[in-house]
Structures are given as structure tokens and as C-alpha cells.
XYZ file of C-alpha atoms in Angstrom:
505
model
C -28.729 -53.305 50.034
C -25.131 -54.762 51.402
C -22.395 -55.216 49.058
C -20.864 -58.904 48.609
C -16.993 -58.640 50.461
C -14.695 -59.837 47.754
C -11.640 -58.807 49.521
C -10.248 -59.168 52.702
C -7.000 -59.052 54.697
C -5.190 -62.566 53.776
C -4.237 -64.868 56.760
C -1.437 -66.318 58.201
C -0.619 -69.477 56.026
C -0.547 -71.417 58.930
C -4.234 -69.980 60.053
C -5.824 -70.806 56.867
C -4.420 -74.115 56.955
C -6.011 -74.928 59.734
C -9.387 -73.635 58.682
C -9.459 -75.021 54.994
C -8.551 -77.816 52.982
C -6.596 -75.878 49.766
C -7.639 -77.517 46.315
C -5.765 -77.116 43.007
C -6.402 -77.561 39.752
C -3.196 -77.022 37.324
C -2.539 -76.430 33.319
C 0.698 -76.177 32.052
C 1.164 -75.209 28.622
C 4.771 -76.522 27.035
C 5.605 -74.575 24.024
C 6.941 -77.515 21.583
C 10.044 -76.764 19.584
C 9.003 -77.590 15.711
C 11.143 -76.374 13.273
C 7.074 -74.634 11.628
C 3.960 -73.798 13.275
C 1.228 -75.866 14.547
C -0.934 -75.315 11.173
C 1.060 -73.366 8.880
C 4.674 -74.036 7.564
C 5.747 -70.585 9.345
C 8.920 -70.776 11.078
C 8.245 -71.103 15.493
C 11.914 -69.671 16.287
C 11.758 -67.204 19.223
C 13.858 -63.923 19.324
C 13.433 -62.119 16.098
C 12.089 -59.372 14.847
C 8.754 -58.552 15.704
C 6.204 -59.856 13.243
C 8.907 -61.680 10.732
C 7.600 -65.334 11.558
C 3.878 -65.108 10.021
C 2.108 -65.909 7.039
C -1.344 -65.701 5.827
C -2.186 -68.627 7.769
C -1.236 -67.363 11.348
C -2.765 -64.211 10.901
C -5.670 -65.385 10.027
C -6.201 -63.827 7.059
C -9.133 -64.620 4.873
C -9.399 -67.258 1.869
C -6.076 -69.490 4.432
C -6.663 -73.645 5.308
C -4.618 -74.773 8.061
C -2.635 -77.779 7.442
C -1.466 -79.767 10.880
C 1.882 -80.370 12.163
C 2.126 -83.827 12.219
C 5.482 -83.352 14.044
C 3.520 -81.887 16.520
C 0.953 -84.718 16.787
C 4.100 -86.916 17.358
C 5.206 -85.110 20.250
C 1.574 -84.483 21.786
C 1.564 -88.775 22.086
C 4.769 -88.617 23.095
C 4.181 -86.865 26.040
C 0.729 -88.643 26.632
C 2.735 -91.352 26.667
C 5.192 -90.005 29.191
C 2.636 -88.730 31.549
C 0.732 -92.281 31.709
C -2.404 -90.923 29.615
C -4.428 -93.372 27.271
C -3.837 -92.300 23.810
C -7.411 -91.621 21.437
C -8.262 -93.573 18.708
C -9.286 -90.413 17.079
C -9.337 -87.271 18.224
C -10.203 -83.845 16.414
C -9.680 -79.710 16.523
C -12.373 -77.537 17.448
C -12.515 -73.938 17.496
C -12.532 -71.813 20.790
C -14.004 -68.367 19.770
C -12.992 -65.747 21.691
C -12.115 -61.917 20.299
C -8.496 -60.259 21.872
C -6.223 -58.312 19.450
C -3.357 -61.157 19.928
C -5.623 -63.866 18.159
C -6.063 -62.400 14.853
C -8.276 -65.209 13.852
C -10.673 -64.130 16.738
C -10.608 -67.680 17.759
C -8.302 -70.161 18.763
C -7.195 -73.401 17.619
C -7.309 -76.299 20.176
C -9.162 -79.505 21.100
C -12.228 -79.512 23.273
C -14.312 -82.549 24.090
C -11.503 -84.960 21.737
C -8.339 -84.442 23.067
C -5.258 -86.277 21.981
C -3.992 -88.297 25.522
C -6.070 -87.838 28.311
C -6.841 -90.139 31.635
C -2.869 -90.321 32.884
C -1.307 -89.674 35.976
C 2.091 -87.770 37.273
C 4.199 -89.307 40.235
C 6.346 -86.363 41.331
C 9.102 -86.281 44.306
C 8.818 -83.576 47.360
C 11.410 -82.135 48.715
C 11.848 -84.697 51.864
C 11.338 -87.991 49.496
C 7.517 -88.050 49.790
C 5.964 -89.252 46.420
C 2.537 -87.504 44.881
C 0.189 -89.237 42.567
C -1.024 -86.095 40.689
C -3.814 -87.611 38.639
C -3.957 -85.228 34.529
C -7.176 -85.656 33.009
C -5.773 -84.802 29.324
C -3.394 -83.235 27.277
C -4.530 -81.608 24.162
C -3.330 -79.602 21.253
C -3.793 -76.642 20.648
C -2.308 -73.110 18.843
C 0.020 -70.012 20.671
C -1.296 -66.135 20.665
C 0.241 -63.888 19.518
C 2.487 -61.238 22.002
C 1.117 -57.819 23.394
C 3.039 -54.999 24.671
C 1.715 -52.967 26.822
C 3.915 -49.347 26.545
C 3.548 -46.584 29.160
C 2.821 -47.141 33.130
C 3.539 -50.174 34.407
C 3.877 -52.764 31.493
C 0.200 -54.008 31.761
C -2.887 -52.683 30.151
C -4.089 -50.607 32.784
C -2.538 -47.527 32.635
C -0.864 -48.094 29.048
C -0.696 -45.530 26.472
C -1.284 -47.976 24.143
C -0.225 -51.631 23.266
C 1.915 -53.266 20.333
C 0.909 -56.856 19.229
C 4.253 -58.999 18.044
C 2.645 -62.529 16.068
C 6.186 -64.092 15.520
C 3.772 -66.728 18.766
C 0.784 -66.959 16.808
C 0.096 -70.376 15.656
C 3.025 -71.717 18.027
C 2.166 -75.558 19.039
C 1.538 -75.449 22.598
C 0.204 -78.724 24.567
C -1.970 -78.160 27.059
C -2.328 -80.198 30.125
C -4.742 -80.069 32.479
C -5.024 -81.939 35.589
C -8.054 -83.456 37.494
C -8.819 -81.618 41.079
C -5.602 -82.146 43.215
C -7.190 -82.659 46.991
C -5.756 -83.810 49.525
C -2.652 -82.167 49.490
C -3.058 -79.825 52.801
C -0.070 -77.459 53.791
C 2.009 -79.166 51.132
C -0.113 -78.247 48.348
C 2.460 -75.287 47.538
C 4.956 -76.959 46.913
C 2.937 -80.310 45.328
C 2.416 -77.324 42.456
C 5.677 -76.597 42.221
C 7.129 -79.991 42.285
C 4.341 -80.866 39.335
C 5.213 -78.424 37.404
C 9.311 -78.850 37.811
C 8.623 -82.565 36.760
C 6.557 -81.574 33.746
C 9.336 -79.125 32.615
C 12.229 -82.402 33.226
C 10.278 -84.511 31.347
C 9.601 -82.459 27.774
C 13.120 -81.684 28.181
C 13.904 -84.972 28.297
C 11.919 -86.075 25.200
C 13.219 -83.127 23.441
C 10.024 -81.544 22.463
C 10.041 -78.055 24.007
C 13.101 -75.814 24.788
C 11.385 -75.173 28.342
C 12.246 -72.452 29.008
C 10.221 -70.775 31.854
C 11.744 -67.341 31.718
C 10.349 -67.247 27.520
C 7.086 -68.514 28.045
C 7.547 -72.023 26.999
C 6.927 -73.650 30.094
C 4.220 -72.021 31.969
C 1.274 -72.618 34.501
C -1.982 -71.102 35.364
C -2.741 -72.665 39.557
C -6.118 -72.672 40.166
C -7.134 -72.736 43.633
C -9.852 -72.937 45.766
C -10.638 -73.218 49.983
C -13.242 -75.923 51.433
C -13.950 -75.780 55.160
C -12.671 -78.608 56.962
C -14.652 -81.278 56.942
C -16.957 -80.037 53.907
C -16.464 -82.085 50.555
C -18.069 -79.418 47.717
C -15.657 -77.205 46.320
C -15.170 -74.134 46.506
C -15.184 -70.722 43.961
C -11.848 -71.011 41.958
C -9.763 -68.013 40.909
C -7.028 -68.807 38.434
C -3.789 -67.110 38.584
C -2.523 -67.210 35.104
C 0.478 -67.745 33.045
C 3.314 -68.062 35.860
C 6.431 -68.760 34.509
C 8.838 -69.866 37.286
C 9.020 -72.578 40.014
C 9.513 -70.348 42.764
C 6.660 -68.265 41.449
C 3.959 -71.403 40.889
C 4.701 -72.597 44.489
C 4.068 -68.770 45.829
C 1.512 -67.932 44.115
C -0.449 -71.495 45.636
C 0.307 -69.741 48.669
C -0.637 -66.401 48.221
C -3.817 -66.873 46.765
C -4.991 -69.429 49.452
C -4.065 -67.302 52.236
C -5.780 -64.600 50.132
C -9.089 -66.667 50.074
C -8.553 -68.709 53.661
C -8.961 -64.045 54.391
C -12.554 -63.205 52.227
C -13.702 -66.274 53.499
C -13.181 -65.981 56.988
C -14.393 -62.629 56.839
C -17.231 -63.567 55.892
C -17.134 -63.082 52.079
C -17.155 -64.981 48.664
C -14.732 -65.124 46.131
C -14.934 -63.962 42.555
C -13.998 -66.890 39.808
C -11.955 -65.413 37.297
C -8.221 -64.531 36.222
C -5.392 -62.900 37.908
C -2.674 -61.672 37.688
C 1.032 -62.868 39.877
C 2.996 -59.712 40.673
C 6.384 -60.685 41.428
C 7.717 -57.900 43.224
C 5.273 -58.269 45.238
C 4.440 -62.007 45.478
C 0.529 -60.968 45.261
C -2.030 -61.014 42.648
C -4.268 -58.879 41.488
C -7.980 -59.167 39.792
C -7.805 -59.877 35.976
C -11.237 -60.366 34.481
C -13.708 -62.520 35.330
C -13.659 -66.653 34.735
C -14.952 -67.786 31.108
C -16.515 -71.273 31.200
C -16.098 -73.652 28.275
C -20.183 -72.754 27.488
C -18.629 -68.591 26.879
C -15.950 -70.274 24.363
C -18.679 -70.883 21.524
C -16.713 -74.819 21.002
C -17.385 -75.966 17.590
C -15.625 -78.829 15.756
C -13.116 -77.316 13.083
C -14.505 -77.377 9.920
C -11.223 -76.703 7.931
C -9.300 -79.833 9.224
C -10.032 -83.957 9.195
C -10.428 -85.621 12.413
C -6.758 -87.532 13.748
C -6.492 -91.152 13.680
C -3.853 -92.963 15.436
C -2.766 -96.833 14.854
C -2.126 -99.193 17.184
C 1.569 -99.351 15.910
C 2.014 -95.804 15.348
C 1.715 -95.617 19.281
C 3.889 -98.335 20.330
C 6.657 -96.811 17.471
C 6.554 -93.920 19.722
C 6.575 -95.679 22.956
C 9.675 -97.437 22.059
C 11.009 -93.502 21.501
C 10.626 -92.316 25.055
C 13.948 -92.052 26.873
C 14.595 -92.900 30.395
C 11.535 -91.449 32.842
C 13.878 -88.307 34.550
C 12.938 -89.510 38.165
C 14.072 -92.939 37.395
C 17.005 -91.671 35.807
C 17.512 -89.126 38.800
C 17.431 -92.040 41.616
C 19.626 -94.279 39.259
C 22.556 -91.949 39.138
C 22.180 -90.754 42.732
C 22.602 -94.833 43.921
C 25.675 -95.045 41.586
C 27.340 -91.973 42.304
C 27.322 -91.339 46.118
C 26.262 -88.375 46.605
C 24.606 -87.365 50.088
C 21.118 -85.916 49.403
C 21.636 -82.582 49.910
C 25.036 -83.059 47.393
C 22.152 -84.411 44.764
C 19.706 -81.591 45.436
C 22.319 -78.793 44.674
C 23.513 -80.813 41.081
C 19.536 -80.814 39.954
C 19.162 -76.982 41.027
C 21.861 -76.066 39.169
C 20.907 -78.430 36.256
C 24.462 -79.649 35.890
C 22.757 -83.783 36.315
C 23.321 -84.164 32.104
C 27.190 -82.539 32.091
C 27.509 -84.398 35.663
C 27.085 -87.844 33.913
C 28.879 -87.393 30.844
C 31.958 -86.222 32.923
C 31.429 -89.422 34.597
C 30.631 -91.710 31.783
C 33.623 -90.707 30.478
C 36.034 -91.430 33.430
C 35.782 -89.155 35.804
C 34.931 -90.236 39.660
C 31.512 -88.627 40.575
C 33.890 -86.646 43.511
C 35.578 -85.148 40.483
C 33.164 -83.955 38.243
C 30.896 -82.634 41.135
C 33.644 -80.616 42.119
C 34.167 -78.955 39.018
C 31.090 -78.939 37.611
C 29.496 -76.857 41.235
C 32.702 -75.317 41.711
C 34.911 -73.807 39.112
C 32.867 -74.032 35.965
C 30.450 -72.622 37.552
C 31.674 -69.873 38.449
C 33.272 -68.593 36.136
C 30.102 -69.343 33.884
C 28.610 -66.711 36.338
C 31.587 -64.403 35.767
C 30.984 -64.513 32.063
C 27.229 -64.321 32.212
C 26.543 -67.697 30.791
C 24.998 -70.999 31.332
C 27.808 -73.752 32.671
C 27.526 -75.746 29.895
C 28.001 -72.680 27.519
C 31.131 -72.827 28.307
C 32.353 -75.486 26.107
C 34.233 -77.266 29.249
C 34.810 -80.848 27.924
C 34.830 -84.025 30.125
C 38.068 -84.602 28.219
C 39.382 -81.349 30.370
C 38.288 -81.980 33.504
C 40.046 -85.611 33.261
C 43.636 -83.902 31.899
C 42.808 -81.216 34.537
C 42.460 -84.412 37.484
C 45.412 -86.035 36.024
C 47.779 -82.939 36.678
C 46.744 -82.701 40.041
C 47.042 -86.453 40.811
C 49.926 -87.127 39.416
C 51.579 -83.780 41.372
C 51.975 -81.576 38.544
C 49.911 -78.715 39.700
C 47.821 -78.325 42.911
C 44.062 -76.860 42.524
C 45.187 -73.190 42.722
C 46.960 -73.918 39.209
C 44.655 -75.895 38.022
C 41.879 -73.156 38.788
C 44.229 -71.043 36.479
C 44.496 -72.977 33.709
C 40.993 -73.502 33.455
C 41.072 -70.184 32.819
C 43.574 -70.200 30.682
C 41.691 -72.774 28.429
C 38.583 -71.149 27.937
C 40.454 -67.829 26.766
C 41.463 -70.448 23.867
C 45.466 -71.196 25.183
C 45.290 -75.237 24.728
C 44.851 -78.141 26.613
C 46.113 -78.083 30.027
C 49.002 -80.334 29.540
C 49.524 -77.509 26.895
C 49.035 -74.472 29.320
C 51.408 -76.286 32.291
C 53.769 -76.564 30.052
C 53.980 -73.151 28.462
C 53.473 -71.328 31.134
C 55.782 -72.924 33.490
C 52.880 -73.529 36.127
C 53.924 -77.009 37.428
C 54.827 -77.406 40.564
C 57.773 -76.880 42.263
C 58.858 -79.739 44.336
C 62.130 -79.481 43.895
C 63.379 -80.154 47.372
C 66.732 -77.616 46.510
C 64.427 -74.688 45.537
C 61.655 -75.575 48.532
C 64.020 -75.903 51.151
C 65.705 -72.397 50.444
C 62.234 -71.012 50.523
C 61.224 -72.523 53.448
C 64.120 -71.407 55.503
C 63.456 -67.954 54.102
C 59.883 -68.019 55.572
C 60.906 -70.124 58.759
C 64.096 -67.152 59.301
C 61.050 -64.392 59.115
C 58.402 -66.180 60.994
C 60.173 -67.460 64.467
C 57.018 -66.983 66.012
C 55.862 -69.500 63.752
C 58.443 -71.562 64.078
C 58.142 -71.234 67.873
C 54.929 -72.738 67.866
C 55.326 -75.400 65.595
C 58.612 -76.569 68.010
C 56.165 -76.348 70.722
C 53.865 -79.132 69.201
C 51.357 -76.997 67.590
C 51.708 -78.145 64.010
C 48.592 -76.272 62.407
C 50.534 -73.435 62.594
C 52.490 -74.701 59.918
C 49.988 -73.160 57.646
C 51.348 -69.807 58.104
C 54.761 -70.492 57.287
C 53.206 -72.327 53.280
C 51.575 -69.420 52.646
C 55.006 -67.333 52.516
C 56.551 -70.136 50.534
C 53.640 -70.112 47.790
C 54.222 -66.500 47.602
C 57.476 -67.104 47.130
C 56.964 -69.785 44.467
C 54.211 -68.142 42.944
C 51.573 -71.168 44.024
C 53.067 -73.210 42.602
C 55.080 -74.972 46.209
C 53.699 -78.607 46.854
C 52.158 -77.935 50.323
C 52.718 -81.246 51.137
C 56.544 -81.083 50.523
C 56.481 -78.173 52.204
C 54.840 -79.438 55.458
C 57.815 -82.583 55.282
C 60.438 -79.921 54.986
C 59.467 -77.919 58.391
C 59.341 -80.680 60.415
C 62.465 -82.007 59.357
C 63.978 -79.361 59.939
C 62.482 -78.903 63.254
C 62.956 -82.911 64.395
C 59.606 -83.725 64.501
C 58.338 -86.650 63.141
C 54.812 -85.924 60.971
């Protein structure tokens, strides 16, 4: 009897695509930012000391009864509407039975056959502007599990000396969004997976229902992958890579699983239906545990919670509160600002769309807003290990700096210094320029003296300029700037040099 082959060397992505068609299924978990947990009054807060944001309900102690968080229900309805879902007239919770130390009740309160939102879709924009529609099967409410920390070894349970459990996250409200099988993605499957998760993150941020910090696990994705031989119509066996928590990792995990499946199948092996773990350092996955089907969880209706009944009036009230969809907002702003596609993508990737929008709305030109937020502000934020928005730069500051430059009072170099002094609490840009004497030197007498000195010390440069190589003037501007502590008006310096040499500029 021969052993079934379940592992083999992955194929190249190109070879995998030549032989197989991928099928994806994405399950995105969104932690809500409600003040309290899904079924209890315990605080919902990140980063506190372990096991401090708990109470008898989320610890699963005997005799406790859950109470549904109304805000979480409204957040779920809003998200369902934003995903073009139908909202159930009635829905109920169920007990999903399994034992794991981070689930103190030995079951998870979730929704099974009656989700609050279902039958939706989301159009996602790919890098080249193509739109791909992802069909959504359901968005349902549930509670999060606690967090296990495995001490010793690699940090995973295999090889750990012992494990610690923190129940602060136990009971945090979750919405799980489950797609229908995604077919027809072809070689762009990994890109589509990344774009879809990115779009979900943008939507929940716009709705202000989640902090959406993927590195904290506020948004995480379980990526299901299976392959069909070219021309086949029956889905292959799927694997599920669990809790992928960055956009880049989603794309890389799908890519690797496609390659891995293709390698096993091409070698005559079979895929095991299992969960897998993403390993960022090697950009590979490793085997977890056999994947359970719904029957294995022995779902049954939660006896301690009444069904949730929605009304048309309630749904329409929440629909009216929805913000502009993020994709529509991006298209509107890109057109209004006149940025090149690459410039706009950089702004979005930097997470500075709102800051630039607020600055433009306050009166700055789109070019000025982008220059400052993508340039000096981002540089200073990186140097101080902060997000740009956390520096506290206001649109008024940027507009004041731009006004000083336009008026010829300071140049770009000085403006960067002024911004740094402003962040150190020295006052407004106007006050800093005045107090530090940073105004550009444009006095003809002072500049002429500095120019004459630079020309006397650099006769070879003067000879080049006199011979018609006007670009060489830059070699004279530098010494003049040094002489004036960087406060010379470069345009004025150029005029004086040309005048001295009798050249019309």
C-alpha cells in the first residue's frame, strides 16, 4: 500500500497558472470598536494589561446570561448595506461548539443559518483600474476568542514550553464577511485577494466601526484556495490560511498556496483539507489542523438570546447615515485634484488621503497639500516614529508656510526648518520666521556683497558662465547661500550674477 502524496515542491507561479485555474474564498473578520463587548458590559479596549477587561459573562462563568450589544448590531447592518447585502428581517445567534483554551465557554456565540446580512457584492479596483466584482455570501455577527501566547521555542504552539491566555479579547464584537467562491480570477487571483481585503478595510474605516489596524488584528483574513485543472468545472479540495493580517501577506499567501497546490497535484498527490499558518519570514505556509466542516461544530440555536428583528424604518435610518463609498470618494478626489495615477496611488498607499483632502478644503492647492504631506511631514513623522497625522500639523500651518514662500519671505529650505521648529512648540510659522530672523535676504546691498565674494573665490565658474554655460550659476548660488545662512533669494542671486557679467537673463 502506497502512502498518499500530500507534499511536493511548489511549481513556479507561471507554470501553475498554465495548468490550473484558481478558486478563492475569502473570510474577513472585522473587530468592531464599540465601547463594550458583544454580549457583556466588559470594556472593549486594546493594549490593556492581560485579563483586566473581563467580567463573568466573557469568562463563561456558570449562571451568567449574555445581552446583545445594540451598537454592534447597527454596525453590522451598516456594513451589510455598504456591501450591497440584503438585511435579514429576523436573524438569530447559534452556539458553535469547540474546545480550545482561548474560548472559555467551550463554544463561540456566532450566527449560522440566519446571518444578519447576505447576498451582497463588492466591486474592487485593481492596480490598473480594472474592476472585479466579488460576490458576498454573508456577513454575520459573532464574538472573538481570547489570545494565546506560546512561551519558548518559535512562539507557536509546536515546541512551546507553556502557553498563557489573555481573555481581554474574548467577547469582542466581530463581523465575519464570507465571499462566494471567486472564480475567473486567473493569474490576478492574488492581486484580487489583496484588493478585496483592502476595500473591506477602507469601508470599515469610512463607516468608523473599526480601528481597522491589521497589525493589531482588527481586520484579518482567512484565505481559502483550491485549484481546478484547466477545462475542469469541479472545485478542488481547499486549504485555509488563517489570520493573515497584512495586505501584502494576503497576496503572498494566496500566491504561495496556488504554487503549493499545483506542485502537489502535478506530482500526482492530493490536497488535504486543512487550516494552515502563514510564515512571513519565509513567505510560505505550514500545516495546522484538519479543517472542520459545519457539521463538526454541532451548531444549535443560542437558547439565551432572542432573535433580532429589524424594521424597514431602522434599516433606512442607518442607510441614510452611510458615508460616501471609499471607491467613489477616491475617483472624485483624483479627478478634482488632477494628480497623475501614480501620484494618487502613492497618496492612498501612504494613508494621507483625508489629510490632503482637509488641507485642500481649507484653501491650499492640491499640489501644495501633496508636497507637504508626502514630503517633509512624512519625513519628520518617520524620524519621530509616528504616523504623519499624529504630528499635529494643521492645514492652517501648511497654508501659512506656502504663503510665506509665495511672498518671497522664505524659501523651501527655510520652510522645512520652520516646520520643525513649529513642531517643537515655537509658535506659528510667521512667529518663528520673525523670532529667529529667518526671512530671506533680498537686500541688494547684502546680496551683491555676497555675490561678489563668491565670484572672486570661484573665477573658473565665472569664466564658464561668461562663456554661456548659465547652468554653472548654481555653483555660485551655493557659496552665497552659505554666506547668508541659507537665506538668500536664489532668483535674486542669479539676476545679480548675470548683471555683473553683462548677460541678459
